[in-house]
Short mmCIF file of C-alpha atoms in Angstrom, two decimals:
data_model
loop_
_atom_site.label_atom_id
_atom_site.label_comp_id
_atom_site.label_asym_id
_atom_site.label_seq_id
_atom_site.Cartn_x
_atom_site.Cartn_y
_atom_site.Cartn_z
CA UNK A 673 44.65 -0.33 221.89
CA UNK A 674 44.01 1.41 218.74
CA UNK A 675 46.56 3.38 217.23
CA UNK A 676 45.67 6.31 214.75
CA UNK A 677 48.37 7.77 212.03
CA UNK A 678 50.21 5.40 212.96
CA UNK A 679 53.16 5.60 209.94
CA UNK A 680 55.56 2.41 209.57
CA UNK A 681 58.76 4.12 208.33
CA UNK A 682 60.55 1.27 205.84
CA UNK A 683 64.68 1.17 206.96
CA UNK A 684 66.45 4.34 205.24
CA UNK A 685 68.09 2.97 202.17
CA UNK A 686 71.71 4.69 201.78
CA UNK A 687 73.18 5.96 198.86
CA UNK A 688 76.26 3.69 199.35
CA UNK A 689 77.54 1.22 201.49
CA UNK A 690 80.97 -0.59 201.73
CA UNK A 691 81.18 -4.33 201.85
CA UNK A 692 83.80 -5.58 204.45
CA UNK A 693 84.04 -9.23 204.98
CA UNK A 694 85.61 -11.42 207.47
CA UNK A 695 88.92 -11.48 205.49
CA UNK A 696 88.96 -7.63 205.95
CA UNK A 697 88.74 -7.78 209.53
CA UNK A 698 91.06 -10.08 210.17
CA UNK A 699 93.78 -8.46 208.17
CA UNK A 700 93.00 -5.62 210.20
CA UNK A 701 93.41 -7.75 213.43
CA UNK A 702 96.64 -9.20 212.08
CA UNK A 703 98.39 -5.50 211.80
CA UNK A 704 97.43 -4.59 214.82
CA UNK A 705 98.36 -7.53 216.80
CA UNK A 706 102.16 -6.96 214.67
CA UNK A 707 102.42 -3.09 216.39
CA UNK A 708 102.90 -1.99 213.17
CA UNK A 709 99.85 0.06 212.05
CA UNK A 710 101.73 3.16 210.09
CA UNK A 711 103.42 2.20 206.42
CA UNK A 712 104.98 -1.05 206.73
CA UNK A 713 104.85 -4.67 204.82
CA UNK A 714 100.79 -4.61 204.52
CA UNK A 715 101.50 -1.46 202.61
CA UNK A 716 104.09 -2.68 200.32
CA UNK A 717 101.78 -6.12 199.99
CA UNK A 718 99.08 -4.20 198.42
CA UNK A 719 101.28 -1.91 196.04
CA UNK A 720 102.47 -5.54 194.46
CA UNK A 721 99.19 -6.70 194.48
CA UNK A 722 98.01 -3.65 192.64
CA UNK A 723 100.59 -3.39 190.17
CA UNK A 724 99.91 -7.26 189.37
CA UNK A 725 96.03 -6.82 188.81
CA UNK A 726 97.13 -3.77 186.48
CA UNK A 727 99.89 -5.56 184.89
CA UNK A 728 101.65 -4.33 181.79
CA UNK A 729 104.89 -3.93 184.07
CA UNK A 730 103.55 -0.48 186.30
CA UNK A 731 104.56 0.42 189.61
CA UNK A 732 102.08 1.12 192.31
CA UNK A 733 102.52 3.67 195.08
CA UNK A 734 99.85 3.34 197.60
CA UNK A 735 98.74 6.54 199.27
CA UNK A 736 95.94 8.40 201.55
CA UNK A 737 93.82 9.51 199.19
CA UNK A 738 93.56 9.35 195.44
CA UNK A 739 94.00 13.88 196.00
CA UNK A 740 97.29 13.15 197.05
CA UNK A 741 98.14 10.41 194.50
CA UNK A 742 97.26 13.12 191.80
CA UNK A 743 99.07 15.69 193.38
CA UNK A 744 102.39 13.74 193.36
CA UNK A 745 101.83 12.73 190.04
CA UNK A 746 101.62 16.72 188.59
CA UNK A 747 104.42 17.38 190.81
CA UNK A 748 106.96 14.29 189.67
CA UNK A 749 105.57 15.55 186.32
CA UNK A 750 107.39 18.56 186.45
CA UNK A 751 103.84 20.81 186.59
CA UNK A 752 104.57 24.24 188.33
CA UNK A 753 103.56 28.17 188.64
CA UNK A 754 101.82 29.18 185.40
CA UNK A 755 101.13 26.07 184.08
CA UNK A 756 98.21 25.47 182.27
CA UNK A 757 96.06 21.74 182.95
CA UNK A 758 93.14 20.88 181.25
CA UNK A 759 90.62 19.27 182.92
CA UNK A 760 86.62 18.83 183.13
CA UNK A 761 84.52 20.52 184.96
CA UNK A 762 82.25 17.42 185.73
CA UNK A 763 83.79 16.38 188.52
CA UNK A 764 84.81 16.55 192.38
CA UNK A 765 86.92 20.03 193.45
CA UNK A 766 89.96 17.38 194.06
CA UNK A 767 90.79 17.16 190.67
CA UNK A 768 91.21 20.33 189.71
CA UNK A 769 92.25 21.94 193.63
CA UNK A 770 95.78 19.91 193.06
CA UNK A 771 96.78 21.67 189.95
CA UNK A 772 96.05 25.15 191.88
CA UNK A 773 98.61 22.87 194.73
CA UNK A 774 101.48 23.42 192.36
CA UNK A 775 100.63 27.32 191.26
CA UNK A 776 99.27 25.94 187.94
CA UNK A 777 96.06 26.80 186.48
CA UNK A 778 93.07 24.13 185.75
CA UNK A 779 91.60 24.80 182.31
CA UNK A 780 88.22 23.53 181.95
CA UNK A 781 86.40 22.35 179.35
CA UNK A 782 82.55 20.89 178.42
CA UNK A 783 81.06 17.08 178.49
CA UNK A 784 80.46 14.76 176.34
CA UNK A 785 76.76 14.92 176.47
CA UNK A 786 76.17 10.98 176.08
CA UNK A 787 79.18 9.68 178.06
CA UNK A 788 79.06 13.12 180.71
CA UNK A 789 82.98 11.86 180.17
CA UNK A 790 85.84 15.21 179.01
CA UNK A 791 85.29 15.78 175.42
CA UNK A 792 88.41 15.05 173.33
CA UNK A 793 87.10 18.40 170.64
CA UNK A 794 87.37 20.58 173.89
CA UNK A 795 90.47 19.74 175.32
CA UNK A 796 92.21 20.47 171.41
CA UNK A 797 90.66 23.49 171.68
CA UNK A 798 91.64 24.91 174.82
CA UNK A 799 95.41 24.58 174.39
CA UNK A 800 97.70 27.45 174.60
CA UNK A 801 101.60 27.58 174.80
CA UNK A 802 100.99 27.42 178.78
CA UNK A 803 99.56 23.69 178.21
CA UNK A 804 101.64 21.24 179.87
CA UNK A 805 99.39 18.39 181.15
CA UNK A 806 95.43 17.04 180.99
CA UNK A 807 93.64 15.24 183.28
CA UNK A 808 90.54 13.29 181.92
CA UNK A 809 88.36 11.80 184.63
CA UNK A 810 86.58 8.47 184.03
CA UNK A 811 83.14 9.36 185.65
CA UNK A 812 81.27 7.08 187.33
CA UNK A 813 83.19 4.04 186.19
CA UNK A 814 83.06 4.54 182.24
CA UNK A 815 86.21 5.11 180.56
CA UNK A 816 86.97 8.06 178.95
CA UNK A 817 87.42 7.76 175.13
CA UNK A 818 91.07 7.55 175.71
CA UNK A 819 92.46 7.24 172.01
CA UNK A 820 92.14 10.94 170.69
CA UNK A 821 92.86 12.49 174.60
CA UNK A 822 96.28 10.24 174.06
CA UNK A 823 96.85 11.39 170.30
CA UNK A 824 96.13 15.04 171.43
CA UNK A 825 98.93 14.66 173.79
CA UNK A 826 101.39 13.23 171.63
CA UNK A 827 100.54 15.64 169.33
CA UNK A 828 101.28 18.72 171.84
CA UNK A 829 103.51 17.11 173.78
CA UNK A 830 100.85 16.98 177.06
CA UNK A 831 101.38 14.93 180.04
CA UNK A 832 98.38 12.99 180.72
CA UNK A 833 97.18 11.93 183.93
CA UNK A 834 94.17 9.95 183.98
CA UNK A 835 91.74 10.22 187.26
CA UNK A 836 90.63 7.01 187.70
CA UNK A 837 88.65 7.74 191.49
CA UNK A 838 85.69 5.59 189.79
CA UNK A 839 87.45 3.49 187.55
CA UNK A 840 88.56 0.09 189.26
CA UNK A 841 88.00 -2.18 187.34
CA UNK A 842 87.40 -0.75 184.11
CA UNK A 843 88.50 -1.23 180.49
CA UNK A 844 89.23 1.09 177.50
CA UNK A 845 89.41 -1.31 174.24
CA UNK A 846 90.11 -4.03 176.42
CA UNK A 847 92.93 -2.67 178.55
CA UNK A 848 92.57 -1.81 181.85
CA UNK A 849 92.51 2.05 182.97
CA UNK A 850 96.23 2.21 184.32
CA UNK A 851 97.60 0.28 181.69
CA UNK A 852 97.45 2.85 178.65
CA UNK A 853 99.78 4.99 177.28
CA UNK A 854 99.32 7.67 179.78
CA UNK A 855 101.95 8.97 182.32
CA UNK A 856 100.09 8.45 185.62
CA UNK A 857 96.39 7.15 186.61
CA UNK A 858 95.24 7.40 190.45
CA UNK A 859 92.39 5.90 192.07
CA UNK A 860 90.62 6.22 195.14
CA UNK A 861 89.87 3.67 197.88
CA UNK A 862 87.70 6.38 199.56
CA UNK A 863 84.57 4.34 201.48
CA UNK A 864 82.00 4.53 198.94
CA UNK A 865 84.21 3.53 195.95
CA UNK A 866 84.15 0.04 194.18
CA UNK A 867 86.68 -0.98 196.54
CA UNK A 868 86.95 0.59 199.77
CA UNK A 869 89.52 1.19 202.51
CA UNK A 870 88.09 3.93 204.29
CA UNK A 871 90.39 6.43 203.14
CA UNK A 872 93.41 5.80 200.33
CA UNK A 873 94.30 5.62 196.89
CA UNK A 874 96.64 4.55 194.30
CA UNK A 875 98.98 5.77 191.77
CA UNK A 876 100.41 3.58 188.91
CA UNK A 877 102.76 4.75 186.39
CA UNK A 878 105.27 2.80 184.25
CA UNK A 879 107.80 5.48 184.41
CA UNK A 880 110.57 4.83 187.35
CA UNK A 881 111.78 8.23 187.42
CA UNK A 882 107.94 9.47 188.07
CA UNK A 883 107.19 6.46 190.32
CA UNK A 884 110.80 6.75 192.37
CA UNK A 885 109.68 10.36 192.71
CA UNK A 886 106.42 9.99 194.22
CA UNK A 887 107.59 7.45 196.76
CA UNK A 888 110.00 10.44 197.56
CA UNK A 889 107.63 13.17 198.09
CA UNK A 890 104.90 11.49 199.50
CA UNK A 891 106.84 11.00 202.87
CA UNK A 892 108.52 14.22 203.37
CA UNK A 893 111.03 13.96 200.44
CA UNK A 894 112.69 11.52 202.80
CA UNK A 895 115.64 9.48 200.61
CA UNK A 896 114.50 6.15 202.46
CA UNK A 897 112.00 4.42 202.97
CA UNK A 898 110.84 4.43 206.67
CA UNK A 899 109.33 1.08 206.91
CA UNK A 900 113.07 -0.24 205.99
CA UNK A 901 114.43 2.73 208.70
CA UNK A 902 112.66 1.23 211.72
CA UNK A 903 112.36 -2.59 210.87
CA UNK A 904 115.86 -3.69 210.21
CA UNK A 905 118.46 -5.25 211.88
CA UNK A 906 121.33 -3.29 211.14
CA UNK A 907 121.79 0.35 212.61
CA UNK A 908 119.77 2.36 210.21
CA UNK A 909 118.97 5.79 211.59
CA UNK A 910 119.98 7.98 209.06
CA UNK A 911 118.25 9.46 206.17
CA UNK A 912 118.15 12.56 203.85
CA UNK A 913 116.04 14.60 203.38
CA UNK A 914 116.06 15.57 199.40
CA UNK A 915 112.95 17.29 198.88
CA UNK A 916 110.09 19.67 200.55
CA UNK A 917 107.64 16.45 200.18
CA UNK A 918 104.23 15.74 201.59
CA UNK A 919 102.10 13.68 204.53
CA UNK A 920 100.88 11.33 201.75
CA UNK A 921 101.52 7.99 202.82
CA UNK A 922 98.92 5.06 203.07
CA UNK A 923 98.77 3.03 206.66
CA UNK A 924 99.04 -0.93 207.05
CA UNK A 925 95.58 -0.25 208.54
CA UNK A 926 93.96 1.04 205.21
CA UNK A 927 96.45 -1.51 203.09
CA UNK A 928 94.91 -4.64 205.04
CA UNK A 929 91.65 -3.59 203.70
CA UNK A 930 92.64 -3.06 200.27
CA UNK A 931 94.85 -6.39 199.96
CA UNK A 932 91.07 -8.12 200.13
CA UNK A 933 89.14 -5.46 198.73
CA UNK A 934 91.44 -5.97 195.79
CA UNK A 935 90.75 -9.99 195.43
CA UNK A 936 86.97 -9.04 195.01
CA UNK A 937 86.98 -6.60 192.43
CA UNK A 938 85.43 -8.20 189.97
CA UNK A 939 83.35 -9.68 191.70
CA UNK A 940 82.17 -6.69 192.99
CA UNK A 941 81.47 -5.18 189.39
CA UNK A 942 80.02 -8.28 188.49
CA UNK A 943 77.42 -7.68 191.08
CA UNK A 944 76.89 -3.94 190.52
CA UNK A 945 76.57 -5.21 186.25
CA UNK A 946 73.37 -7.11 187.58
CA UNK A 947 72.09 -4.18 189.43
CA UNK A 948 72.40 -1.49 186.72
CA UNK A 949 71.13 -4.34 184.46
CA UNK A 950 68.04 -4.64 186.01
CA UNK A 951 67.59 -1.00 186.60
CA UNK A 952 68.00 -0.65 182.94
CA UNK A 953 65.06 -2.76 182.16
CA UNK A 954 62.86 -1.84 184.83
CA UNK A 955 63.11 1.94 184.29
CA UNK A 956 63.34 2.05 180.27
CA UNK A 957 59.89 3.45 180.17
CA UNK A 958 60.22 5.84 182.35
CA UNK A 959 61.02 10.00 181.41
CA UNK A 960 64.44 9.84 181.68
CA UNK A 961 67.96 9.22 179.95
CA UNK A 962 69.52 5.96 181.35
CA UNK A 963 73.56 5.82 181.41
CA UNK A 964 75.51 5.64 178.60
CA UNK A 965 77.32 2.14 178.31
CA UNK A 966 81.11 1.01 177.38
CA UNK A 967 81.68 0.31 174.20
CA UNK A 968 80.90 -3.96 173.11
CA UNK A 969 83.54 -5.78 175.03
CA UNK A 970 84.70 -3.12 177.62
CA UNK A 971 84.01 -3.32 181.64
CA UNK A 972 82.29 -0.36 182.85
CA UNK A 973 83.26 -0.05 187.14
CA UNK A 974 79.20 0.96 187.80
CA UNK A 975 80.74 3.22 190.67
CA UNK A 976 77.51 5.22 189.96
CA UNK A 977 74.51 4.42 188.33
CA UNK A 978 73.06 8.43 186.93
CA UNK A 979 70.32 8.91 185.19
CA UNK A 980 68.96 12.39 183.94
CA UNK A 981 65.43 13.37 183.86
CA UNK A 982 63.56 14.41 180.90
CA UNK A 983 62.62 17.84 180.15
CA UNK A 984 58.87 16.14 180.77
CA UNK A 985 58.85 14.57 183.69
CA UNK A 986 56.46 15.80 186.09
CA UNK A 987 58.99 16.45 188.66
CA UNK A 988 62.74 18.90 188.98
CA UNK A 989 65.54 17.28 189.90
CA UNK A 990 65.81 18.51 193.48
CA UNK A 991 61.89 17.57 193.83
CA UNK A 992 62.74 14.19 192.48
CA UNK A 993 65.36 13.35 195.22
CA UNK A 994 63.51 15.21 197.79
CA UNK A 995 60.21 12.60 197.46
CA UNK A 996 62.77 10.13 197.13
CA UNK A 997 64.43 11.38 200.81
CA UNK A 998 61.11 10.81 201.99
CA UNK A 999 59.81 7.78 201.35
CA UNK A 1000 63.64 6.05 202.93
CA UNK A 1001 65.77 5.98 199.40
CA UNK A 1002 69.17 8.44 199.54
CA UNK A 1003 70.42 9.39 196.64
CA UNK A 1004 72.86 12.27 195.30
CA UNK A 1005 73.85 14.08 192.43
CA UNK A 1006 77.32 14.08 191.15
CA UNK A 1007 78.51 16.79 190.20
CA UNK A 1008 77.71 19.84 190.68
CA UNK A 1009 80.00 21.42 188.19
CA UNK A 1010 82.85 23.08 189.10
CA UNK A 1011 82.58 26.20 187.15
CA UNK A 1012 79.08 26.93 189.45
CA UNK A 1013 80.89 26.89 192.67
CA UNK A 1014 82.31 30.53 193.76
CA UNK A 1015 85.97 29.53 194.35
CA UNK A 1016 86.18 28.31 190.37
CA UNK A 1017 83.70 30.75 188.99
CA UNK A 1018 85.22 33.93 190.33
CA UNK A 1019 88.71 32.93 190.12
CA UNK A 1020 88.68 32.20 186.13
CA UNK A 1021 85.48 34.29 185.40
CA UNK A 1022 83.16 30.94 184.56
CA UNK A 1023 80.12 31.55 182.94
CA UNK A 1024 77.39 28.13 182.36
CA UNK A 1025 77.25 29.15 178.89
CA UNK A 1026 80.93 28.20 178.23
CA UNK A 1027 80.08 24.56 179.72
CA UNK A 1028 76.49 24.25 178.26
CA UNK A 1029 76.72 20.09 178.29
CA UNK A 1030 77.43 20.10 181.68
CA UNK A 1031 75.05 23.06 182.95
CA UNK A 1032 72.48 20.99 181.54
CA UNK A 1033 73.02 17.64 182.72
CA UNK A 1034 73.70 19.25 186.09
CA UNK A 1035 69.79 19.99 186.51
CA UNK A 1036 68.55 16.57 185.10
CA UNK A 1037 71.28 14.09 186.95
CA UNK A 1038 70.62 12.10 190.08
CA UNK A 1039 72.91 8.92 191.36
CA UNK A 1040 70.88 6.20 192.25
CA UNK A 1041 71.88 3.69 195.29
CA UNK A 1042 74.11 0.65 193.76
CA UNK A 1043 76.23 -0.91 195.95
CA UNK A 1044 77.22 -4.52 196.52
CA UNK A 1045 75.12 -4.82 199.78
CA UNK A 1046 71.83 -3.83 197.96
CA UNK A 1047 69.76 -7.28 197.85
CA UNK A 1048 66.50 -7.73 195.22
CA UNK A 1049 64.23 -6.06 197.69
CA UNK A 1050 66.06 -3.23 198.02
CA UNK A 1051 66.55 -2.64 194.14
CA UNK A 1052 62.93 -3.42 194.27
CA UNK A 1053 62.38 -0.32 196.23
CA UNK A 1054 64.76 1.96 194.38
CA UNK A 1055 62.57 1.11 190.98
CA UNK A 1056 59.48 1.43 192.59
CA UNK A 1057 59.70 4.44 194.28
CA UNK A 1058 61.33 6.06 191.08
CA UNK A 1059 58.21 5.19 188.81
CA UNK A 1060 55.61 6.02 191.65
CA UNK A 1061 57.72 9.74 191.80
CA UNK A 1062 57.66 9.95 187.59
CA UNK A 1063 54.55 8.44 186.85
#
């Protein structure tokens, strides 16, 4: 029988997928076979886990989301009504919605245009006596030039809270993000990140009075801690309640995902290094600006692998990943800035002109697929399909 237009639709190729393995699972199967599945010793197992991978003697307070772990950290931090933070505007709502948590105002300021990372001249510039705190953002898994942001602070006497959603594992001159000079760095565990436990995050810090306060708050400013309440021996059914604190704690559920998530983090980067390696060479010729790397010796996370097209190429942005959508590849674009969205633009009276870095890149970026699932033939695709759309 013959078939006419008849159209063999290739397997839709996500933008990101997260790679659970057997260990996962079973973890998973172990806390729920121990009826505990809320905060308990899977929890606390992947906070010392974390802390040891970071080293350099920080404390690790696991939570649900990497929004809450930044919102506890500006809170410990002493950040309240009429505060000023600086932040970028390249970057998700979350980072910038938890300083308007605490009354305080997010101050933001233009990109790099290389690095699409916070630029260290801008944040100088925009503080005021109101300044308490910044919050630089390591996007897409490339640190942040960290050196001047940190000599800024000292200078003012700034808290500094790094956002580190893309940034495990990643390195500033050799250190890893978390183990700098700064007063807090969160990351997320949100499903498409490097590592992945569906929802969660992390907060580090080396300071005790910080860290002893964020255990606090993020379980309804409860004095104890609950696991310890309902798991021992003795007759423990009283607590305190100090503080007005928060829903923010991370489940043994999400934890048993992270304890093995953890053990393959760089081997996770070492596999997304050979994708955006070979996406490098293959699309060099091509009318468009390829990432900007670390500096010689540092890890870059590859989180997301952005390009941004040329002024020439044939195609817009939005055309670009809509023949893309079409012949099976997903893609997205990250971000759209927040001074273009209506909540941050009529609220502190944005204008693109103020931001003109990040205006720009906003019409030329696009996020490419890389993910630790993605085999050769479905890089293969990715690059073709790109050069058949530009060329």
């Amino acid at each position: 029988m013959e078939h006419k237009n008849l159209i063999i639709m290739e397997k839709f190729l996500p933008f990101a997928l997260p790679d659970i393995g057997e260990e996962e699972i079973a973890e998973v199967v172990d806390s729920l076979r121990s009826n505990w599945l809320t905060t308990g010793a899977k929890t606390k197992r992947f906070e010392q886990d974390f802390a040891e991978f970071i080293g350099h003697r920080v404390e690790a307070i696991a939570v649900n989301s990497a929004t809450s772990g930044l919102h506890l950290a500006l809170e410990a931090l002493g950040i309240s009504h009429g505060d000023e933070v600086i932040t970028t505007t390249h970057t998700f709502t979350a980072t910038a919605e938890v300083i308007r948590y605490l009354g305080a105002n997010p101050v933001f300021v233009d990109i790099d245009p290389v690095t699409l990372n916070i630029d260290p001249l801008k944040i100088a510039a925009a503080i005021t006596p109101l300044t308490k705190a910044i919050i630089p953002v390591h996007f897409g898994g490339l640190a942040c030039n960290m050196e001047p942001i940190l000599a800024i602070a000292r200078k003012y006497g700034l808290k500094v809270i790094e956002d580190a959603a893309h940034a495990i594992p990643t390195t500033y001159q050799g250190k890893l993000i978390g183990s700098l000079d700064s007063d807090a760095t969160v990351y997320s565990f949100y499903a498409t990140k490097t590592i992945a436990t569906g929802e969660g995050g992390m907060l580090v810090t080396r300071n005790p009075e910080v860290a002893r306060r964020c255990r606090v708050m993020r379980l309804h400013g409860i004095s104890r801690d609950v696991f310890d309440r309902y798991s021992s021996t003795k007759p423990s059914w009283y607590y305190e309640v100090v503080a007005p604190g928060f829903k923010y704690n991370m489940t043994d559920l999400a934890a048993s995902l992270g304890i093995h998530q953890l053990k393959k983090a760089w081997l996770f980067q070492e596999q997304r290094v050979a994708i955006a390696k070979r996406y490098d060479t293959e699309l060099a010729d091509l009318p468009l600006h390829l990432p900007a790397k670390p500096a010689n010796g540092d890890t870059h996370s590859w989180h997301l692998y952005v390009i941004r097209l040329d002024e020439s190429a044939k195609v817009s942005r939005n055309t670009f990943i809509e023949q893309l959508a079409a012949k099976g590849i997903g893609c997205s674009v990250h971000y759209i800035p927040l001074h273009l969205h209506p909540y941050w633009r009529d609220t502190y009276n944005l204008r693109s002109e103020k931001f003109p870095c990040a205006s720009h890149a906003y019409e030329r970026i696009v996020s490419l697929p890389i993910y630790t699932k993605m085999s050769e033939v479905d890089q293969t695709r990715v690059i073709e399909v790109v050069k058949k759309t530009l060329l």
